PDB file of C-alpha atoms in Angstrom:
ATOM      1  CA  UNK A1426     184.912 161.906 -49.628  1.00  0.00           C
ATOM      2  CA  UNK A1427     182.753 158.878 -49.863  1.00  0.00           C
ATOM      3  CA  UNK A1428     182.081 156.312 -52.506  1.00  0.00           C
ATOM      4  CA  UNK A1429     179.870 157.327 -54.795  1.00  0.00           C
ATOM      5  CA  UNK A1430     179.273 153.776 -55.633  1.00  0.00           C
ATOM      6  CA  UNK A1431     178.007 152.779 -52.297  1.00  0.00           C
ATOM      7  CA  UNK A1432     176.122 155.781 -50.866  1.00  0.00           C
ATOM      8  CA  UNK A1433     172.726 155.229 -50.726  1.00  0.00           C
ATOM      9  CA  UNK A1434     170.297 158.454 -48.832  1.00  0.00           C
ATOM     10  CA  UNK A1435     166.728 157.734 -48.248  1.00  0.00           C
ATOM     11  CA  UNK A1436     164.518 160.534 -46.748  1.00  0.00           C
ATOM     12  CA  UNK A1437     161.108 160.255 -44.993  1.00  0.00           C
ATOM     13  CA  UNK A1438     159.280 163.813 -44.895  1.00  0.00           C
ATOM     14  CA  UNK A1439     156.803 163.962 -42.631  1.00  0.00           C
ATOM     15  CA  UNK A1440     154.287 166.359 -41.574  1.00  0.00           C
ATOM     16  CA  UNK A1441     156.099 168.084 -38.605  1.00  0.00           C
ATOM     17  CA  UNK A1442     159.553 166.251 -38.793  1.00  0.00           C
ATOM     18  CA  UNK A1443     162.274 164.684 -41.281  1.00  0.00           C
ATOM     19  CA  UNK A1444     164.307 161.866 -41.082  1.00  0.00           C
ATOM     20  CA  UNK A1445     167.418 161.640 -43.164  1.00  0.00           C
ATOM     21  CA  UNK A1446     169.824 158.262 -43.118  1.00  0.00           C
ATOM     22  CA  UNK A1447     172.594 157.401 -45.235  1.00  0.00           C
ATOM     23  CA  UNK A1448     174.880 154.750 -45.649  1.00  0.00           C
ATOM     24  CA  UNK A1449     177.652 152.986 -47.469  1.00  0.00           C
ATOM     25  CA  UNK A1450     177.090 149.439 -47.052  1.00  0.00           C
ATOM     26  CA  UNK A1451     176.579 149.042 -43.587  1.00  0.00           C
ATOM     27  CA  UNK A1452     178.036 151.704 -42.352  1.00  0.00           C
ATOM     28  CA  UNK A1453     176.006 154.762 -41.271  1.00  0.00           C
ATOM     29  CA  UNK A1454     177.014 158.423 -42.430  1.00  0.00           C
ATOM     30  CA  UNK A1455     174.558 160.299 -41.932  1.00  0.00           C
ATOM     31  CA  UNK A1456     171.590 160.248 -39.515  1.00  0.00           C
ATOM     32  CA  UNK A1457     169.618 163.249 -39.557  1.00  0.00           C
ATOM     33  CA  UNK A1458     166.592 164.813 -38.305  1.00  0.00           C
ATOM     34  CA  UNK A1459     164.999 167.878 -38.693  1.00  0.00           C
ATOM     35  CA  UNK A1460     161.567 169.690 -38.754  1.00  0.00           C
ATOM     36  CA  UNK A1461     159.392 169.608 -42.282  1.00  0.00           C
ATOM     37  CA  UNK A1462     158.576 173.819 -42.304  1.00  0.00           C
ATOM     38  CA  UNK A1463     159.732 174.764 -45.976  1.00  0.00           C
ATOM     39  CA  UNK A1464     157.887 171.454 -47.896  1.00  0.00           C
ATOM     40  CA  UNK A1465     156.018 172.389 -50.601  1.00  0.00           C
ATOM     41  CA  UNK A1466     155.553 168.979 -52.150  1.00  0.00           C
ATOM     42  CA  UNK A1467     152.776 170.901 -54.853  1.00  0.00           C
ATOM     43  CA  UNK A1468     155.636 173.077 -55.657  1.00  0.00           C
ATOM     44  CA  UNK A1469     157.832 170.615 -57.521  1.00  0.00           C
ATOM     45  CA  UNK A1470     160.961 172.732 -57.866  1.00  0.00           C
ATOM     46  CA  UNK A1471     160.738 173.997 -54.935  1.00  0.00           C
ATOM     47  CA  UNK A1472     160.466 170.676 -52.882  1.00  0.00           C
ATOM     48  CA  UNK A1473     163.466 169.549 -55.333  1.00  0.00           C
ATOM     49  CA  UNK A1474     165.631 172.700 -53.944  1.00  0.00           C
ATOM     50  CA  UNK A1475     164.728 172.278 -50.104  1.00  0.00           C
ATOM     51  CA  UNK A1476     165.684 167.695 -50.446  1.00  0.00           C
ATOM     52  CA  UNK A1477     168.700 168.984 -52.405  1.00  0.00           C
ATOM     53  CA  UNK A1478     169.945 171.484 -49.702  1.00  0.00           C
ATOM     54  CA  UNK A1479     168.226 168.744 -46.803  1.00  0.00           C
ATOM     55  CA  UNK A1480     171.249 166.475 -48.446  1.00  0.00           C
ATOM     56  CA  UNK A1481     173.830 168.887 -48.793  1.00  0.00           C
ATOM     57  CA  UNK A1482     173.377 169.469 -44.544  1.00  0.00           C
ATOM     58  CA  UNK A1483     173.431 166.235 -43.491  1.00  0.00           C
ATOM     59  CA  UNK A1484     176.168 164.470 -46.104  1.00  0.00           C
ATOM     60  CA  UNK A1485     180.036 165.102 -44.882  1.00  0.00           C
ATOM     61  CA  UNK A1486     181.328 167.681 -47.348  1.00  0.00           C
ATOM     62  CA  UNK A1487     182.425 166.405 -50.830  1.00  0.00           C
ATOM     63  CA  UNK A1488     180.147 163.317 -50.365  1.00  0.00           C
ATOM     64  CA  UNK A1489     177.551 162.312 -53.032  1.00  0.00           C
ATOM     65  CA  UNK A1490     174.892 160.125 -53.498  1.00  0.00           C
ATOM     66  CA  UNK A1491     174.786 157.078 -55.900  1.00  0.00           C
ATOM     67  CA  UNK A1492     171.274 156.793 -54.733  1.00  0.00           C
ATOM     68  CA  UNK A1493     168.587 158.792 -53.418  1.00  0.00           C
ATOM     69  CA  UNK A1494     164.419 157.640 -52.278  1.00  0.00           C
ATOM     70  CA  UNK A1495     162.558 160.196 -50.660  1.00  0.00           C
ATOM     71  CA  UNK A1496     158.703 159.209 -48.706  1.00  0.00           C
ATOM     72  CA  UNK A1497     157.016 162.443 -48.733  1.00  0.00           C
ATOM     73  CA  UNK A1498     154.222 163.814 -47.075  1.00  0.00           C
ATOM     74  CA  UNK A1499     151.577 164.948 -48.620  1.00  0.00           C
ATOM     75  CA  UNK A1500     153.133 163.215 -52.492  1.00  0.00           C
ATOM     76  CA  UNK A1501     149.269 162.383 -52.908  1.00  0.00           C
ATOM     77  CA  UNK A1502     149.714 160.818 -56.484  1.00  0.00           C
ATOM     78  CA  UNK A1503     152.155 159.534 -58.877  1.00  0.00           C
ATOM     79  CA  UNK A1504     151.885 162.338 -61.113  1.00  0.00           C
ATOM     80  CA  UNK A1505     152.938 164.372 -57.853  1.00  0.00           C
ATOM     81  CA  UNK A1506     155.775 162.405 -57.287  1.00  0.00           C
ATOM     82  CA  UNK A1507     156.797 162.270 -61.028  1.00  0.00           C
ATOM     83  CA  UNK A1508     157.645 165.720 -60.941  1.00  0.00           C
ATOM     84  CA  UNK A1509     159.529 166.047 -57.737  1.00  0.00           C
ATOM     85  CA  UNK A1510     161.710 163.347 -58.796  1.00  0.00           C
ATOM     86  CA  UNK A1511     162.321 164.392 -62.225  1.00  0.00           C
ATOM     87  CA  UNK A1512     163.417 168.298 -60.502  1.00  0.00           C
ATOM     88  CA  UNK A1513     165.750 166.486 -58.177  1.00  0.00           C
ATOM     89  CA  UNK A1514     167.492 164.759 -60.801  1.00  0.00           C
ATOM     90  CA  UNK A1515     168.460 167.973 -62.013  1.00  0.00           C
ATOM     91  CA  UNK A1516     170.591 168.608 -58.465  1.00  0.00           C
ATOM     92  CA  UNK A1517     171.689 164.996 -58.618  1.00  0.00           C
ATOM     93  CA  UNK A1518     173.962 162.666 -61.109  1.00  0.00           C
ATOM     94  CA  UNK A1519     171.784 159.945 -59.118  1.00  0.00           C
ATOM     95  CA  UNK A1520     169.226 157.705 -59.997  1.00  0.00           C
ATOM     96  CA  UNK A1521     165.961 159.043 -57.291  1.00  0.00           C
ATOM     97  CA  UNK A1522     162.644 157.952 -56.811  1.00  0.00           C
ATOM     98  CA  UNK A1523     159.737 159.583 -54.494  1.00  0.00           C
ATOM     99  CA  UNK A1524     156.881 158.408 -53.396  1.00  0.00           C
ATOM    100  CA  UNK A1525     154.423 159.191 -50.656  1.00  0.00           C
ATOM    101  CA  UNK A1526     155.446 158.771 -47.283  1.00  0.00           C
ATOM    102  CA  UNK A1527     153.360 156.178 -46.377  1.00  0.00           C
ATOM    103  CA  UNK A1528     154.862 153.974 -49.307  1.00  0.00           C
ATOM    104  CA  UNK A1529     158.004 153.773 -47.406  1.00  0.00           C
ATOM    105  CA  UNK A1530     155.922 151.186 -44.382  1.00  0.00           C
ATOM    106  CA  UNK A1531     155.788 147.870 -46.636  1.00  0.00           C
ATOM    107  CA  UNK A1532     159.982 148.309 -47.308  1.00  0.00           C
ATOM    108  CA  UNK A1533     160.595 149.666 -43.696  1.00  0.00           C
ATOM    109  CA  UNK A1534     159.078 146.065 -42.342  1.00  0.00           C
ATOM    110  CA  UNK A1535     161.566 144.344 -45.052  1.00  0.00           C
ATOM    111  CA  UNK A1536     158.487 143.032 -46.954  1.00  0.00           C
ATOM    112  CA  UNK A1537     158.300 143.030 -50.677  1.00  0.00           C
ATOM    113  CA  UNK A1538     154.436 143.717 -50.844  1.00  0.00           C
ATOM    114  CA  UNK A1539     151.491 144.449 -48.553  1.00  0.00           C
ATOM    115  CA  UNK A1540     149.821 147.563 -47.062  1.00  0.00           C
ATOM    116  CA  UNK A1541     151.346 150.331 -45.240  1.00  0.00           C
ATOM    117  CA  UNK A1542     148.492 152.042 -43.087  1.00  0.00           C
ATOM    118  CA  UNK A1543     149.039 155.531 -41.332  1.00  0.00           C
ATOM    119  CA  UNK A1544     146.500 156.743 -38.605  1.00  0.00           C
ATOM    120  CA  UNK A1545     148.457 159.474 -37.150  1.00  0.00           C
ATOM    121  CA  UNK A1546     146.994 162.891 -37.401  1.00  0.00           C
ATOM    122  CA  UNK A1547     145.141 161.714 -40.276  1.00  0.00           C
ATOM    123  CA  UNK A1548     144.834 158.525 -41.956  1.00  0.00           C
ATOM    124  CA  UNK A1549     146.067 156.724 -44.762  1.00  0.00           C
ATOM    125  CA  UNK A1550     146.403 153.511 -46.800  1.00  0.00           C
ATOM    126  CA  UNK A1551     148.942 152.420 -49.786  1.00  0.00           C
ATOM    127  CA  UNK A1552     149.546 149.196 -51.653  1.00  0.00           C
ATOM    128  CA  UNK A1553     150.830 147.948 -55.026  1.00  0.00           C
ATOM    129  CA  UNK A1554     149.114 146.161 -57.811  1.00  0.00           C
ATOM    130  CA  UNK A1555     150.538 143.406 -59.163  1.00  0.00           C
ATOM    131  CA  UNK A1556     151.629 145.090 -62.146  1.00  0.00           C
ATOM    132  CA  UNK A1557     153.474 147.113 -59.532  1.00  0.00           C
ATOM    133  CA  UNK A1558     151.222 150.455 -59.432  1.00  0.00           C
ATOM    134  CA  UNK A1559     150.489 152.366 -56.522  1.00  0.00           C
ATOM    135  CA  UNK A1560     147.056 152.678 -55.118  1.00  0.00           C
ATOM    136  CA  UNK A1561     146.419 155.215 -51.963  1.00  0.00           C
ATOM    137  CA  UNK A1562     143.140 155.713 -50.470  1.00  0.00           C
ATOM    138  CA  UNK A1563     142.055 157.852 -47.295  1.00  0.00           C
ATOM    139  CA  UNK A1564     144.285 160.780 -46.669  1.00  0.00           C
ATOM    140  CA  UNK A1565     141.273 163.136 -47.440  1.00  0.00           C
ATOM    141  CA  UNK A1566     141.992 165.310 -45.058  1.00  0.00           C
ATOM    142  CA  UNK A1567     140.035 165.920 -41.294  1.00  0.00           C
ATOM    143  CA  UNK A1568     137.298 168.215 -42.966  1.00  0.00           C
ATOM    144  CA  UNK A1569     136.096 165.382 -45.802  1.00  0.00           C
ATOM    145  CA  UNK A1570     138.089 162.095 -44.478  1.00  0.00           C
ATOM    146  CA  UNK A1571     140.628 160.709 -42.190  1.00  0.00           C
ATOM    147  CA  UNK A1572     138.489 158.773 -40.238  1.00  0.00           C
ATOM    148  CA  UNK A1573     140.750 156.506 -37.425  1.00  0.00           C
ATOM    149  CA  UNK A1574     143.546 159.754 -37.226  1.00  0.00           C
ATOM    150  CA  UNK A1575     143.101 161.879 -34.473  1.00  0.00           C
ATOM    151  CA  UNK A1576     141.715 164.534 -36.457  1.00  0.00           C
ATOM    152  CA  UNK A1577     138.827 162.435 -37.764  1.00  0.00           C
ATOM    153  CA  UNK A1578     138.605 161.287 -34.265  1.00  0.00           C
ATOM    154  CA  UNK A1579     137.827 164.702 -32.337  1.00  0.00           C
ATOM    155  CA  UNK A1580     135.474 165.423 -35.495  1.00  0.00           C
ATOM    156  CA  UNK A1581     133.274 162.169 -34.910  1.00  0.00           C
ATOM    157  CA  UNK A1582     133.413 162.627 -31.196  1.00  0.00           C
ATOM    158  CA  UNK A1583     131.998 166.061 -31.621  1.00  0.00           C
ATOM    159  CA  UNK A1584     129.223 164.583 -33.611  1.00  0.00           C
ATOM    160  CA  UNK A1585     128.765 162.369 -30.993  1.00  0.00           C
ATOM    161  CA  UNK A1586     128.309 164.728 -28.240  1.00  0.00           C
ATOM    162  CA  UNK A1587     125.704 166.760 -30.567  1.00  0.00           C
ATOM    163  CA  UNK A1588     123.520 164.040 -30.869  1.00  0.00           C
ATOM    164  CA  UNK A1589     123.329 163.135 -27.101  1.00  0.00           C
ATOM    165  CA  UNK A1590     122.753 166.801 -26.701  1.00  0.00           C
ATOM    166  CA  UNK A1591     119.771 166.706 -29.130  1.00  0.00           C
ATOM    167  CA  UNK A1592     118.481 163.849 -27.830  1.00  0.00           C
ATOM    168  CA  UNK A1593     118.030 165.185 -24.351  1.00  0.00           C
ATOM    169  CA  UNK A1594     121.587 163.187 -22.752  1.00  0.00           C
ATOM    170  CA  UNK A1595     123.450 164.648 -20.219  1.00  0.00           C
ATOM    171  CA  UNK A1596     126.883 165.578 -20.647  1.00  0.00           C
ATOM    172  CA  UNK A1597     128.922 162.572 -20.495  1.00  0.00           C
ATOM    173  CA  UNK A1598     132.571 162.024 -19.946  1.00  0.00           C
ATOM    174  CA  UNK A1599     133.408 162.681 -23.540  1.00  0.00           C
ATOM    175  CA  UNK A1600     131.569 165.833 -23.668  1.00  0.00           C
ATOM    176  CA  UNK A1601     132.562 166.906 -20.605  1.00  0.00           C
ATOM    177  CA  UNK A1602     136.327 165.893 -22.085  1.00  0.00           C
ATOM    178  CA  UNK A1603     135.666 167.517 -25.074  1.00  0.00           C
ATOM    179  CA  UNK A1604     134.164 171.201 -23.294  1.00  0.00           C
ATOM    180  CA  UNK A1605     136.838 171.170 -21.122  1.00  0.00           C
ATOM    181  CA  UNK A1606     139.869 170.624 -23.938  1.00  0.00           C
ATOM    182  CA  UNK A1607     138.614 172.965 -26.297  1.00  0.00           C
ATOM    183  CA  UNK A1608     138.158 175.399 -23.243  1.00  0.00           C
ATOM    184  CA  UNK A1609     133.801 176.520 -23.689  1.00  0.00           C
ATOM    185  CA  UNK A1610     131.251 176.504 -21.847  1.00  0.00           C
ATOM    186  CA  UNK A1611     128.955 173.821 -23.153  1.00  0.00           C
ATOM    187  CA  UNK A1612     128.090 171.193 -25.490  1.00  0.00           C
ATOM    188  CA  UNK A1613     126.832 173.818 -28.124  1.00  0.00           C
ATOM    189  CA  UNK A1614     130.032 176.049 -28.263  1.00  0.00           C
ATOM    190  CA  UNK A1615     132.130 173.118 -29.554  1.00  0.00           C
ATOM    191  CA  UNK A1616     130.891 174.140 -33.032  1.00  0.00           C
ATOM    192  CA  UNK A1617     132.254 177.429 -33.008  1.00  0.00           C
ATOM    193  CA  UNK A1618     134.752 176.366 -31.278  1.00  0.00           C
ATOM    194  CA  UNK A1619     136.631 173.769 -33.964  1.00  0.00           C
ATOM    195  CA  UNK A1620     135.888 176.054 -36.858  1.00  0.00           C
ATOM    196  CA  UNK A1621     138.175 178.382 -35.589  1.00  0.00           C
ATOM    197  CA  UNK A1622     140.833 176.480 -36.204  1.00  0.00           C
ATOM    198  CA  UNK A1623     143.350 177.637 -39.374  1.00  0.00           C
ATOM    199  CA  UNK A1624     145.157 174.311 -39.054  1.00  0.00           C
ATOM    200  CA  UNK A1625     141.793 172.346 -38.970  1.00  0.00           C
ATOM    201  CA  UNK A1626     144.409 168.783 -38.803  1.00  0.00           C
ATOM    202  CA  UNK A1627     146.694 169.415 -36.352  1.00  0.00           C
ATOM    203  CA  UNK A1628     144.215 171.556 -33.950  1.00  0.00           C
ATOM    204  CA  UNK A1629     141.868 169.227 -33.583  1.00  0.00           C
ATOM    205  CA  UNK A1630     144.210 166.233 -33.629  1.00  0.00           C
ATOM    206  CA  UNK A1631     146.387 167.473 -30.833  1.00  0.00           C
ATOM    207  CA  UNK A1632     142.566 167.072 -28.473  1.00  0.00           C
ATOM    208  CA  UNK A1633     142.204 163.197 -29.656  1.00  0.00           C
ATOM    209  CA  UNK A1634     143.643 162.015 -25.973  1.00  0.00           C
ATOM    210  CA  UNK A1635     140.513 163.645 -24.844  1.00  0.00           C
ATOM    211  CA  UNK A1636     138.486 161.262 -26.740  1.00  0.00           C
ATOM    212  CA  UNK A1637     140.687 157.911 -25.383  1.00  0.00           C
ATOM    213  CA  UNK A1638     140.551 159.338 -21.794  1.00  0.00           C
ATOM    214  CA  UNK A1639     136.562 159.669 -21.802  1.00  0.00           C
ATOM    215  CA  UNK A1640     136.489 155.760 -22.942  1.00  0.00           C
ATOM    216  CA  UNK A1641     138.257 155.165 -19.963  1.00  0.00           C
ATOM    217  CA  UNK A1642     136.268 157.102 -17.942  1.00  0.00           C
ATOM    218  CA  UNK A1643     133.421 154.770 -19.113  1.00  0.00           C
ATOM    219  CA  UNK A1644     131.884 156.540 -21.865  1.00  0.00           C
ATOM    220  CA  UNK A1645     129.957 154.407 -24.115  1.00  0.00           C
ATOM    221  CA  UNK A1646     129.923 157.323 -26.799  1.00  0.00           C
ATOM    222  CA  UNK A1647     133.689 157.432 -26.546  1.00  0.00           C
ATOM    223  CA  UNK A1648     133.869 153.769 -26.878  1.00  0.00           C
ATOM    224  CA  UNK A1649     131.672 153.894 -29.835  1.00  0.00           C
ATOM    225  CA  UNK A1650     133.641 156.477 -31.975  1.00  0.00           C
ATOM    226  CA  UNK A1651     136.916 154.503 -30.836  1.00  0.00           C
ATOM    227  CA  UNK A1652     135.311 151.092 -32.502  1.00  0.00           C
ATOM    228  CA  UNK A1653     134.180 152.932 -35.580  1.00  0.00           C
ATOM    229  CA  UNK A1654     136.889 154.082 -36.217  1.00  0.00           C
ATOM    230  CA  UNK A1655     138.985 150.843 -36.124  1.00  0.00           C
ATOM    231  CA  UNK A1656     136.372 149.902 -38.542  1.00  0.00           C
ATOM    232  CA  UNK A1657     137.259 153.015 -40.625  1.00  0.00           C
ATOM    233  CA  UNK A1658     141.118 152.024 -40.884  1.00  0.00           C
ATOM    234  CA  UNK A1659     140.190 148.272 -41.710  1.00  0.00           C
ATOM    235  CA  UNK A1660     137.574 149.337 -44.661  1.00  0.00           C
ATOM    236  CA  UNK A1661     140.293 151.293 -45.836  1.00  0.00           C
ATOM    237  CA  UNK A1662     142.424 148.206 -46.372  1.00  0.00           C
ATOM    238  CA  UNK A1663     139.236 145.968 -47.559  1.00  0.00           C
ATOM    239  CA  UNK A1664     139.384 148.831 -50.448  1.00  0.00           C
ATOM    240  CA  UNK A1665     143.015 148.279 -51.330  1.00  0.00           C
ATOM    241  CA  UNK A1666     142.134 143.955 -51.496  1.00  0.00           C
ATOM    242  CA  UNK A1667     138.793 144.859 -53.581  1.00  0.00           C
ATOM    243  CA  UNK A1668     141.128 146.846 -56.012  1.00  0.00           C
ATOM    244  CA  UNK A1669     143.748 143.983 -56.149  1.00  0.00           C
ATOM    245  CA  UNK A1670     146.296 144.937 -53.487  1.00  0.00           C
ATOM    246  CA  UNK A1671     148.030 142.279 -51.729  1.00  0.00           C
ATOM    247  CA  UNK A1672     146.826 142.807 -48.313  1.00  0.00           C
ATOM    248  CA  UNK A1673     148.092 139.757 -46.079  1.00  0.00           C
ATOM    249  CA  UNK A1674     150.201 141.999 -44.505  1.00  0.00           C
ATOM    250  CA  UNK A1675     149.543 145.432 -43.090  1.00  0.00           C
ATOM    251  CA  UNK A1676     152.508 147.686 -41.668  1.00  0.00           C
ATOM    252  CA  UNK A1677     151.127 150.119 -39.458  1.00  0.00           C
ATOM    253  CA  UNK A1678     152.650 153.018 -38.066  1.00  0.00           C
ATOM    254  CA  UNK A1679     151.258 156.475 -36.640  1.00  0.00           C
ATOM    255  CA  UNK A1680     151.297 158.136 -33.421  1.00  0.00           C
ATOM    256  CA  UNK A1681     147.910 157.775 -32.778  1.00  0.00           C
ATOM    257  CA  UNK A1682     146.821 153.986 -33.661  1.00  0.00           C
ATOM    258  CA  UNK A1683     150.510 152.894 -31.785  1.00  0.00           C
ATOM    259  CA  UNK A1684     149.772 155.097 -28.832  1.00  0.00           C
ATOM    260  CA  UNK A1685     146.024 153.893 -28.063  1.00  0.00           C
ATOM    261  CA  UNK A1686     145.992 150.076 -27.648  1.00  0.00           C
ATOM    262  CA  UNK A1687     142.266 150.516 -27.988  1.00  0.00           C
ATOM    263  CA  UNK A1688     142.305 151.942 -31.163  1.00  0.00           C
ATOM    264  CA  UNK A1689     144.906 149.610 -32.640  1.00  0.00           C
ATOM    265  CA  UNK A1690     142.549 146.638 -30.638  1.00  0.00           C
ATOM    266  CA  UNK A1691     139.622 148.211 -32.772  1.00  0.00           C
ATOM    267  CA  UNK A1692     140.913 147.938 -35.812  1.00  0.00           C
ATOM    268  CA  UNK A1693     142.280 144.274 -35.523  1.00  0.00           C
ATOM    269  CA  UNK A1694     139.270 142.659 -34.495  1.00  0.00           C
ATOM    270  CA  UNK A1695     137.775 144.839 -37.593  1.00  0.00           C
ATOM    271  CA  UNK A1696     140.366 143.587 -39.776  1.00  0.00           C
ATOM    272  CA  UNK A1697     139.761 139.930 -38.628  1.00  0.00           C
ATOM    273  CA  UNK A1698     136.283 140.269 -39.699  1.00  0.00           C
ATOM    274  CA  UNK A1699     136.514 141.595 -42.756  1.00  0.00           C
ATOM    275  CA  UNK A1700     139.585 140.556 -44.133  1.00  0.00           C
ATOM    276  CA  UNK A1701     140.416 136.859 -42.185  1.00  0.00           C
ATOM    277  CA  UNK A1702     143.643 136.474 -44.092  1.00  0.00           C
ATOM    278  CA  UNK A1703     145.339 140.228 -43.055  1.00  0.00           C
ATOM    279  CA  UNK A1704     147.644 140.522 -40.460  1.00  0.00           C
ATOM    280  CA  UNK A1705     148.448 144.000 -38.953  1.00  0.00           C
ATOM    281  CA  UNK A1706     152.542 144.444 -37.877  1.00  0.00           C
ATOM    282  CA  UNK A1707     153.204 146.980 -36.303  1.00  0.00           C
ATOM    283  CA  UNK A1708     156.397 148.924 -37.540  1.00  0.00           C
ATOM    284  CA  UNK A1709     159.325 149.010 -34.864  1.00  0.00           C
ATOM    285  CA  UNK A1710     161.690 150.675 -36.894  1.00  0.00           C
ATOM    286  CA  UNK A1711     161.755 154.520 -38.428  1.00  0.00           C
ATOM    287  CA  UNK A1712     160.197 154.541 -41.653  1.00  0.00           C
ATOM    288  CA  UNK A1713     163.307 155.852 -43.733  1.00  0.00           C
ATOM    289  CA  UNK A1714     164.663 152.474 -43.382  1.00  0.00           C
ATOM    290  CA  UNK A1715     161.945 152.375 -45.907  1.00  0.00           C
ATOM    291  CA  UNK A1716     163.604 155.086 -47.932  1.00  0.00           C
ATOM    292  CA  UNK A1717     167.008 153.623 -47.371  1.00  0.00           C
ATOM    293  CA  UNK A1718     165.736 150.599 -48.460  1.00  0.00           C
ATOM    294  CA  UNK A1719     164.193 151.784 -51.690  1.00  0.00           C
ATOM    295  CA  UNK A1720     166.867 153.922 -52.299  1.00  0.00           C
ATOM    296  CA  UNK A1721     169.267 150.590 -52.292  1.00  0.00           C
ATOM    297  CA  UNK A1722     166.718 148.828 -54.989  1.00  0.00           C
ATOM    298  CA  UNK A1723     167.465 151.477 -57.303  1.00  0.00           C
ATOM    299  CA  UNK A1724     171.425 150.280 -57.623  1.00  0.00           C
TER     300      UNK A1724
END
């Protein structure tokens, strides 16, 4: 059994995957990963249940927390979070805090304060006032937001392609990309084709590479949606500073802006314009060293 003085959990749910670590001191006991089907985060007892069994799977048996942070996807506002954390409680003689998983960037990086930007699938920015209150803002989803994620991406390169099409413009490489991932026949089926999709995120995120290939292939449109939407990402931080967010640093992390030097080109030379005194870090480490580091704060 381990010391229930010294084990600290901290848990980063994402969309399709989580990552559980725990330690005492230094020492790791538990480094887990699994996939994120069962996470209701709008169901607070039931999110409670599935971290409290998530814990009870990945902890030796008889072990138990002295501490427990949890990032969690889709834990939209602090209301949200409120209630998760007061259900866990109930499975847990622990102090616990959650917060969205995107919080979990600024304490991952080993910084006290700054932005934590996503641009994965979608896109999102969190920071801290100085009173110590979270601010998000993005993560509205590919239909209404997430511009820079590789949802918002496909949806702004279909727009793209539309207009050349109305204005008389050959197909270019992007539209030819774009026909050709979401399998039609032309430039006007692409309509239909995305509002098939039942998972409107993920199924038109997963055809973003189409968009980054095309800019290679020397398509100006391509190049164009890529550079707006660095400048999407960096307004999103210029909202955090205007609402009194520290914002000299900005963690970033996401498969999409990592993956694609030319988006995460975009939205530096953005950032540099806007906001002179921001610097963007890259996170190098998995964000539940976030979590594990939050969940230590709370001894």
């Amino acid at each position: 059994m381990q010391d229930i003085a010294t084990l600290v959990v901290g848990i980063d749910v994402g969309g399709t995957k989580t990552h559980l670590r725990a330690l005492t001191g230094d020492a790791l006991v538990a480094d887990h990963v699994r996939a994120s089907g069962g996470w209701r985060p709008h169901d607070p007892v039931a999110a409670a249940g599935w971290l409290a069994a998530l814990v009870a799977d990945a902890l030796p048996a008889g072990a138990r927390p002295s501490a427990v942070a949890v990032g969690g996807h889709a834990c939209e506002t602090p209301r949200q979070c409120a209630q998760i954390r007061a259900a866990l409680q109930l499975h847990f003689d622990a102090p616990a805090l959650v917060v969205g998983d995107a919080q979990l960037l600024v304490p991952a990086a080993g910084l006290d304060k700054g932005v934590g930007l996503v641009a994965g699938t979608g896109s999102v920015a969190v920071g801290r006032l100085p009173d110590g209150t979270a601010v998000q803002v993005g993560g509205w989803g590919a239909v209404l937001g997430d511009e820079g994620g590789a949802a918002g991406l496909v949806r702004e390169a279909a727009r793209a392609v539309w207009a050349a099409h109305d204005r008389g413009e050959r197909p270019d490489a992007l539209a030819l990309g774009l026909i050709a991932a979401l399998d039609v026949p032309e430039v006007p089926a692409l309509g239909a084709a995305l509002e098939r999709a039942t998972d409107v995120s993920a199924e038109w995120g997963r055809h973003a590479p189409a968009v980054f290939a095309a800019a290679a292939d020397g398509s100006a449109l391509a190049r164009t949606v890529i550079d707006e939407a660095g400048w999407a990402l960096a307004a999103l931080v210029t909202r955090l500073a205007d609402r009194g967010v520290a914002v000299d640093d900005v963690v970033v992390a996401g498969g999409t802006v990592l993956s694609q030097p030319e988006l995460f080109d975009a939205f530096t030379v953005a950032l540099a314009e806007t906001l002179p005194t921001a610097r963007a870090r890259p996170l190098r480490v998995p964000p539940v060293e976030g979590a594990v580091a939050l969940a230590r704060s709370l001894l």
